[in-house]
Amino acid sequence: MLMKTTPGEATAANWSAVVAMSLCVFVLIASEFLPVSLLTPIAGELTLSEGQAGQAISVSGIFAVATSLFISFVSRGLDRKTVLLSLVALMCGSGAVVGLAPNYTVLMVGRAFLGIVIGGFWSMSTATIMRLVPESDVPRALAFLNGGNALAATIAAPLGSFLGGLIGWRGAFLCVVPLAAVAACWLAFSLPRMQGGSASGATATFRLLGRPAVAAGMAAVFFLFMGQFALFTYLRPFLETVTHVGVPILSLLLLIVGIAGFAGTMFIGQLLNKTLYGVLVFAPLSMALIAVALSLFGGWVFATAMLLALWGLATSGPVGWGVWLTRSMPRDAEAGGGLMVANIQLAITLGATTGGVLFDAFGYEATFLTSAGILVVGALLACLSYRLSRNEI
């Protein structure tokens, strides 16, 4: 029989399935952001500018937005295990298509496949976790899920840079395929069958924006991720042309960012319990200051390394928006999750596109300073969400 539990009503924790979900997240995040560390070789082989190559992230974001808004409606009534396994299988196909892409068009098709996976998997992830463990274990399970995200962010960029220098950018993307296959097998054996609920499409999802605090919070998330990826997408060309580092130092600097981000994610839980909105405001403000400092001191390797370490720590702040989601919309996990994913992916898409246009037309200074301005707006909107949430109490 199909599992009919609702979020938080599982009688026993299925930690094997939680670990499998975390592994899927790890592979998904690694696949999504591999282009960040491989922009230069991709652009060189396919005869593109760095800005055009950066659209490999943008196109996945576009498809992720559409999928996150409509997958609940399209897959209504379907076993959620079948849907998730289909998405992971598509992730395998995406890695193969990108790794073997003969031209820019095929590359974009492969990244579009990945966008479908991103939108679908992330939209269902929180609601799925809430059906795998009892309510008391949900925060710990969600933290473990985010651990896969943090671990991928830690090693994806430096490992992609290293593998790109060792076996080429195509080989780096093809390495994702067997990892995705392992994740699919583990998920197939550990994930229980879960009945899909009724869905009314994107309309019900957008109704959540009728609450002013939720609308302000979603806007804050949008500007946070837009500002973050307007800069982060073009970090490799910045480090190569401004800081003047080779592949070994480049990989080390990207590893510093990842390690700092992973460390921040592991230790931010207690801070979020004490001052959730403090973190949500301080994170984008600190990232804005770092963006300005990088534009001023980017030619100095040591200063750049220190600033990137601080950037990595600051990127753990957005984890707080996941906590905000569970507190603001505890009974609308799937709808709220879909809206959050669409919001973030649209922000990443516009951030990468805006950053690429500015980088190609005016150079890194325009990209980094625009990123800083966008992040400041995100911090102000987080303040507004806090004030509105107090009025709702």
Short mmCIF file of N, CA, C and O in Angstrom, two decimals, residues 104-195:
data_model
loop_
_atom_site.label_atom_id
_atom_site.label_comp_id
_atom_site.label_asym_id
_atom_site.label_seq_id
_atom_site.Cartn_x
_atom_site.Cartn_y
_atom_site.Cartn_z
N TYR A 104 27.33 24.64 -28.21
CA TYR A 104 26.66 25.43 -27.18
C TYR A 104 25.21 25.01 -27.00
O TYR A 104 24.71 24.92 -25.87
N THR A 105 24.51 24.71 -28.09
CA THR A 105 23.10 24.36 -28.01
C THR A 105 22.88 23.09 -27.21
O THR A 105 22.01 23.02 -26.33
N VAL A 106 23.67 22.06 -27.49
CA VAL A 106 23.54 20.79 -26.76
C VAL A 106 23.91 20.98 -25.29
O VAL A 106 23.29 20.40 -24.39
N LEU A 107 24.93 21.80 -25.03
CA LEU A 107 25.29 22.11 -23.65
C LEU A 107 24.10 22.70 -22.91
O LEU A 107 23.80 22.31 -21.77
N MET A 108 23.39 23.64 -23.53
CA MET A 108 22.23 24.27 -22.91
C MET A 108 21.09 23.27 -22.69
O MET A 108 20.38 23.34 -21.70
N VAL A 109 20.93 22.32 -23.61
CA VAL A 109 19.90 21.30 -23.44
C VAL A 109 20.19 20.45 -22.21
O VAL A 109 19.30 20.17 -21.39
N GLY A 110 21.46 20.04 -22.06
CA GLY A 110 21.84 19.26 -20.89
C GLY A 110 21.62 20.02 -19.60
O GLY A 110 21.15 19.46 -18.60
N ARG A 111 21.94 21.30 -19.61
CA ARG A 111 21.73 22.12 -18.41
C ARG A 111 20.23 22.35 -18.16
O ARG A 111 19.81 22.49 -17.01
N ALA A 112 19.43 22.39 -19.22
CA ALA A 112 17.98 22.51 -19.04
C ALA A 112 17.42 21.27 -18.33
O ALA A 112 16.56 21.38 -17.46
N PHE A 113 17.92 20.08 -18.72
CA PHE A 113 17.51 18.85 -18.03
C PHE A 113 17.81 18.96 -16.54
O PHE A 113 17.00 18.58 -15.68
N LEU A 114 19.01 19.47 -16.22
CA LEU A 114 19.38 19.61 -14.82
C LEU A 114 18.46 20.59 -14.10
O LEU A 114 18.11 20.38 -12.94
N GLY A 115 18.04 21.64 -14.80
CA GLY A 115 17.12 22.60 -14.20
C GLY A 115 15.80 21.95 -13.78
O GLY A 115 15.25 22.27 -12.73
N ILE A 116 15.32 21.02 -14.60
CA ILE A 116 14.09 20.29 -14.25
C ILE A 116 14.31 19.50 -12.96
O ILE A 116 13.44 19.47 -12.08
N VAL A 117 15.47 18.87 -12.85
CA VAL A 117 15.78 18.10 -11.64
C VAL A 117 15.87 19.02 -10.43
O VAL A 117 15.33 18.72 -9.36
N ILE A 118 16.54 20.14 -10.58
CA ILE A 118 16.69 21.09 -9.47
C ILE A 118 15.34 21.54 -8.95
O ILE A 118 15.05 21.49 -7.75
N GLY A 119 14.48 21.99 -9.87
CA GLY A 119 13.17 22.48 -9.46
C GLY A 119 12.31 21.42 -8.82
O GLY A 119 11.67 21.65 -7.79
N GLY A 120 12.29 20.22 -9.42
CA GLY A 120 11.45 19.16 -8.89
C GLY A 120 11.94 18.59 -7.58
O GLY A 120 11.18 18.43 -6.62
N PHE A 121 13.25 18.28 -7.51
CA PHE A 121 13.78 17.64 -6.31
C PHE A 121 13.71 18.56 -5.11
O PHE A 121 13.27 18.15 -4.03
N TRP A 122 14.16 19.81 -5.29
CA TRP A 122 14.15 20.73 -4.15
C TRP A 122 12.74 21.06 -3.70
O TRP A 122 12.48 21.25 -2.50
N SER A 123 11.78 21.15 -4.62
CA SER A 123 10.41 21.45 -4.25
C SER A 123 9.82 20.38 -3.34
O SER A 123 9.05 20.68 -2.43
N MET A 124 10.20 19.13 -3.58
CA MET A 124 9.64 18.01 -2.82
C MET A 124 10.49 17.60 -1.63
O MET A 124 10.05 16.82 -0.79
N SER A 125 11.71 18.11 -1.54
CA SER A 125 12.64 17.60 -0.54
C SER A 125 12.18 17.82 0.89
O SER A 125 12.19 16.88 1.72
N THR A 126 11.75 19.03 1.22
CA THR A 126 11.35 19.31 2.61
C THR A 126 10.13 18.49 3.00
O THR A 126 10.09 17.88 4.07
N ALA A 127 9.12 18.48 2.13
CA ALA A 127 7.92 17.70 2.42
C ALA A 127 8.23 16.21 2.52
O ALA A 127 7.65 15.49 3.35
N THR A 128 9.16 15.72 1.70
CA THR A 128 9.55 14.30 1.77
C THR A 128 10.25 13.98 3.09
O THR A 128 9.93 12.98 3.75
N ILE A 129 11.18 14.83 3.48
CA ILE A 129 11.87 14.62 4.76
C ILE A 129 10.88 14.61 5.91
O ILE A 129 10.98 13.79 6.84
N MET A 130 9.89 15.47 5.84
CA MET A 130 8.89 15.54 6.91
C MET A 130 8.01 14.30 6.96
O MET A 130 7.33 14.06 7.96
N ARG A 131 8.02 13.49 5.90
CA ARG A 131 7.27 12.24 5.89
C ARG A 131 8.15 11.03 6.22
O ARG A 131 7.65 9.93 6.35
N LEU A 132 9.45 11.26 6.31
CA LEU A 132 10.37 10.15 6.60
C LEU A 132 10.69 10.02 8.09
O LEU A 132 11.14 8.96 8.52
N VAL A 133 10.50 11.09 8.84
CA VAL A 133 10.87 11.06 10.27
C VAL A 133 9.74 11.64 11.10
O VAL A 133 8.91 12.41 10.61
N PRO A 134 9.68 11.29 12.40
CA PRO A 134 8.70 11.91 13.29
C PRO A 134 8.93 13.41 13.39
O PRO A 134 10.03 13.91 13.12
N GLU A 135 7.91 14.12 13.81
CA GLU A 135 8.00 15.58 13.87
C GLU A 135 9.17 16.07 14.70
O GLU A 135 9.82 17.07 14.36
N SER A 136 9.47 15.37 15.79
CA SER A 136 10.56 15.80 16.67
C SER A 136 11.93 15.69 16.01
O SER A 136 12.88 16.36 16.41
N ASP A 137 12.04 14.84 14.97
CA ASP A 137 13.32 14.64 14.28
C ASP A 137 13.45 15.47 13.01
O ASP A 137 14.50 15.44 12.35
N VAL A 138 12.40 16.20 12.64
CA VAL A 138 12.43 16.95 11.38
C VAL A 138 13.57 17.97 11.31
O VAL A 138 14.30 18.03 10.31
N PRO A 139 13.79 18.80 12.36
CA PRO A 139 14.90 19.77 12.26
C PRO A 139 16.25 19.10 12.03
O PRO A 139 17.06 19.56 11.22
N ARG A 140 16.50 17.99 12.73
CA ARG A 140 17.78 17.30 12.57
C ARG A 140 17.90 16.68 11.18
O ARG A 140 18.97 16.71 10.55
N ALA A 141 16.81 16.15 10.67
CA ALA A 141 16.84 15.55 9.33
C ALA A 141 17.04 16.62 8.25
O ALA A 141 17.78 16.41 7.29
N LEU A 142 16.39 17.76 8.42
CA LEU A 142 16.58 18.85 7.46
C LEU A 142 18.02 19.37 7.51
O LEU A 142 18.60 19.73 6.48
N ALA A 143 18.59 19.42 8.71
CA ALA A 143 19.99 19.84 8.83
C ALA A 143 20.91 18.86 8.11
O ALA A 143 21.88 19.26 7.46
N PHE A 144 20.59 17.57 8.22
CA PHE A 144 21.40 16.56 7.52
C PHE A 144 21.26 16.71 6.02
O PHE A 144 22.23 16.57 5.27
N LEU A 145 20.04 17.01 5.57
CA LEU A 145 19.83 17.24 4.14
C LEU A 145 20.67 18.42 3.66
O LEU A 145 21.33 18.36 2.62
N ASN A 146 20.65 19.49 4.43
CA ASN A 146 21.45 20.66 4.08
C ASN A 146 22.94 20.38 4.18
O ASN A 146 23.75 21.07 3.55
N GLY A 147 23.31 19.35 4.95
CA GLY A 147 24.71 18.96 5.02
C GLY A 147 25.22 18.49 3.67
O GLY A 147 26.38 18.75 3.31
N GLY A 148 24.37 17.80 2.90
CA GLY A 148 24.76 17.40 1.55
C GLY A 148 24.99 18.60 0.66
O GLY A 148 25.92 18.64 -0.15
N ASN A 149 24.15 19.61 0.85
CA ASN A 149 24.30 20.87 0.13
C ASN A 149 25.63 21.53 0.47
O ASN A 149 26.40 21.94 -0.40
N ALA A 150 25.90 21.64 1.79
CA ALA A 150 27.12 22.31 2.24
C ALA A 150 28.37 21.56 1.80
O ALA A 150 29.38 22.18 1.42
N LEU A 151 28.32 20.23 1.87
CA LEU A 151 29.49 19.44 1.46
C LEU A 151 29.77 19.62 -0.03
O LEU A 151 30.94 19.76 -0.43
N ALA A 152 28.73 19.63 -0.84
CA ALA A 152 28.93 19.84 -2.28
C ALA A 152 29.51 21.22 -2.55
O ALA A 152 30.41 21.39 -3.38
N ALA A 153 28.98 22.22 -1.82
CA ALA A 153 29.51 23.57 -1.99
C ALA A 153 30.97 23.66 -1.57
O ALA A 153 31.73 24.47 -2.10
N THR A 154 31.36 22.79 -0.63
CA THR A 154 32.73 22.79 -0.15
C THR A 154 33.71 22.29 -1.19
O THR A 154 34.77 22.87 -1.41
N ILE A 155 33.35 21.20 -1.88
CA ILE A 155 34.32 20.56 -2.75
C ILE A 155 34.04 20.68 -4.24
O ILE A 155 34.92 20.43 -5.06
N ALA A 156 32.81 21.07 -4.62
CA ALA A 156 32.45 21.07 -6.05
C ALA A 156 33.34 22.01 -6.86
O ALA A 156 33.89 21.62 -7.89
N ALA A 157 33.48 23.25 -6.40
CA ALA A 157 34.25 24.23 -7.18
C ALA A 157 35.73 23.87 -7.25
O ALA A 157 36.30 23.80 -8.35
N PRO A 158 36.40 23.61 -6.10
CA PRO A 158 37.82 23.26 -6.22
C PRO A 158 38.05 21.93 -6.91
O PRO A 158 39.02 21.78 -7.67
N LEU A 159 37.17 20.94 -6.68
CA LEU A 159 37.33 19.65 -7.33
C LEU A 159 37.09 19.78 -8.84
O LEU A 159 37.80 19.18 -9.64
N GLY A 160 36.10 20.60 -9.20
CA GLY A 160 35.84 20.83 -10.62
C GLY A 160 37.03 21.49 -11.29
O GLY A 160 37.42 21.12 -12.40
N SER A 161 37.63 22.46 -10.61
CA SER A 161 38.82 23.13 -11.14
C SER A 161 39.97 22.15 -11.30
O SER A 161 40.66 22.13 -12.32
N PHE A 162 40.17 21.29 -10.27
CA PHE A 162 41.25 20.30 -10.32
C PHE A 162 41.03 19.28 -11.42
O PHE A 162 41.93 18.99 -12.22
N LEU A 163 39.80 18.72 -11.48
CA LEU A 163 39.50 17.72 -12.50
C LEU A 163 39.55 18.32 -13.90
O LEU A 163 39.97 17.66 -14.86
N GLY A 164 39.13 19.59 -14.00
CA GLY A 164 39.18 20.25 -15.30
C GLY A 164 40.60 20.35 -15.82
O GLY A 164 40.85 20.18 -17.02
N GLY A 165 41.55 20.61 -14.91
CA GLY A 165 42.94 20.66 -15.31
C GLY A 165 43.53 19.29 -15.57
O GLY A 165 44.47 19.15 -16.36
N LEU A 166 42.97 18.25 -14.93
CA LEU A 166 43.51 16.90 -15.04
C LEU A 166 42.91 16.12 -16.21
O LEU A 166 43.65 15.52 -17.02
N ILE A 167 41.59 16.13 -16.34
CA ILE A 167 40.92 15.32 -17.37
C ILE A 167 40.02 16.16 -18.28
O ILE A 167 39.27 15.62 -19.09
N GLY A 168 40.07 17.49 -18.13
CA GLY A 168 39.26 18.36 -18.97
C GLY A 168 37.88 18.60 -18.38
O GLY A 168 37.40 17.83 -17.54
N TRP A 169 37.22 19.67 -18.83
CA TRP A 169 35.91 20.00 -18.27
C TRP A 169 34.86 18.94 -18.60
O TRP A 169 33.95 18.70 -17.80
N ARG A 170 35.02 18.28 -19.75
CA ARG A 170 34.06 17.23 -20.09
C ARG A 170 34.17 16.06 -19.12
O ARG A 170 33.15 15.52 -18.65
N GLY A 171 35.39 15.66 -18.80
CA GLY A 171 35.59 14.58 -17.85
C GLY A 171 35.03 14.92 -16.48
O GLY A 171 34.48 14.06 -15.78
N ALA A 172 35.16 16.20 -16.08
CA ALA A 172 34.63 16.62 -14.79
C ALA A 172 33.12 16.44 -14.73
O ALA A 172 32.57 15.94 -13.73
N PHE A 173 32.41 16.81 -15.81
CA PHE A 173 30.96 16.64 -15.83
C PHE A 173 30.57 15.16 -15.90
O PHE A 173 29.58 14.75 -15.28
N LEU A 174 31.33 14.36 -16.64
CA LEU A 174 30.99 12.94 -16.74
C LEU A 174 31.19 12.20 -15.43
O LEU A 174 30.58 11.16 -15.20
N CYS A 175 32.06 12.73 -14.55
CA CYS A 175 32.25 12.11 -13.23
C CYS A 175 30.97 12.15 -12.39
O CYS A 175 30.81 11.37 -11.45
N VAL A 176 30.08 13.07 -12.72
CA VAL A 176 28.83 13.19 -11.97
C VAL A 176 27.92 11.99 -12.23
O VAL A 176 27.14 11.58 -11.35
N VAL A 177 28.00 11.40 -13.42
CA VAL A 177 27.06 10.36 -13.82
C VAL A 177 27.08 9.14 -12.89
O VAL A 177 26.02 8.72 -12.40
N PRO A 178 28.26 8.53 -12.60
CA PRO A 178 28.23 7.38 -11.69
C PRO A 178 27.79 7.75 -10.28
O PRO A 178 27.14 6.93 -9.60
N LEU A 179 28.12 8.95 -9.82
CA LEU A 179 27.67 9.36 -8.49
C LEU A 179 26.15 9.45 -8.44
O LEU A 179 25.51 9.03 -7.47
N ALA A 180 25.55 10.01 -9.49
CA ALA A 180 24.10 10.09 -9.56
C ALA A 180 23.47 8.70 -9.63
O ALA A 180 22.40 8.46 -9.05
N ALA A 181 24.12 7.76 -10.32
CA ALA A 181 23.60 6.40 -10.40
C ALA A 181 23.60 5.72 -9.03
O ALA A 181 22.65 5.02 -8.67
N VAL A 182 24.68 5.93 -8.27
CA VAL A 182 24.74 5.39 -6.90
C VAL A 182 23.62 5.98 -6.04
O VAL A 182 22.94 5.26 -5.29
N ALA A 183 23.42 7.29 -6.15
CA ALA A 183 22.36 7.95 -5.38
C ALA A 183 20.99 7.39 -5.74
O ALA A 183 20.14 7.15 -4.88
N ALA A 184 20.77 7.13 -7.04
CA ALA A 184 19.49 6.59 -7.49
C ALA A 184 19.24 5.19 -6.92
O ALA A 184 18.13 4.87 -6.48
N CYS A 185 20.28 4.36 -6.93
CA CYS A 185 20.14 3.00 -6.39
C CYS A 185 19.83 3.03 -4.90
O CYS A 185 18.95 2.29 -4.42
N TRP A 186 20.54 3.86 -4.16
CA TRP A 186 20.31 3.95 -2.71
C TRP A 186 18.89 4.45 -2.44
O TRP A 186 18.18 3.92 -1.57
N LEU A 187 18.47 5.44 -3.20
CA LEU A 187 17.13 5.98 -3.01
C LEU A 187 16.07 4.94 -3.33
O LEU A 187 15.05 4.83 -2.64
N ALA A 188 16.31 4.13 -4.37
CA ALA A 188 15.35 3.11 -4.76
C ALA A 188 15.14 2.07 -3.67
O ALA A 188 14.03 1.58 -3.46
N PHE A 189 16.22 1.73 -2.95
CA PHE A 189 16.12 0.70 -1.90
C PHE A 189 15.65 1.24 -0.57
O PHE A 189 15.08 0.50 0.24
N SER A 190 15.85 2.52 -0.31
CA SER A 190 15.56 3.05 1.02
C SER A 190 14.29 3.88 1.12
O SER A 190 13.66 3.94 2.18
N LEU A 191 13.88 4.51 0.02
CA LEU A 191 12.74 5.42 0.08
C LEU A 191 11.43 4.63 0.04
O LEU A 191 11.25 3.78 -0.83
N PRO A 192 10.52 4.87 0.96
CA PRO A 192 9.23 4.19 0.93
C PRO A 192 8.33 4.79 -0.15
O PRO A 192 8.59 5.88 -0.66
N ARG A 193 7.29 4.09 -0.47
CA ARG A 193 6.31 4.64 -1.39
C ARG A 193 5.50 5.70 -0.66
O ARG A 193 5.11 5.53 0.50
N MET A 194 5.24 6.80 -1.33
CA MET A 194 4.53 7.92 -0.70
C MET A 194 3.49 8.46 -1.66
O MET A 194 3.80 8.88 -2.77
N GLN A 195 2.25 8.42 -1.21
CA GLN A 195 1.14 8.84 -2.05
C GLN A 195 1.22 10.34 -2.29
O GLN A 195 1.43 11.13 -1.38
#
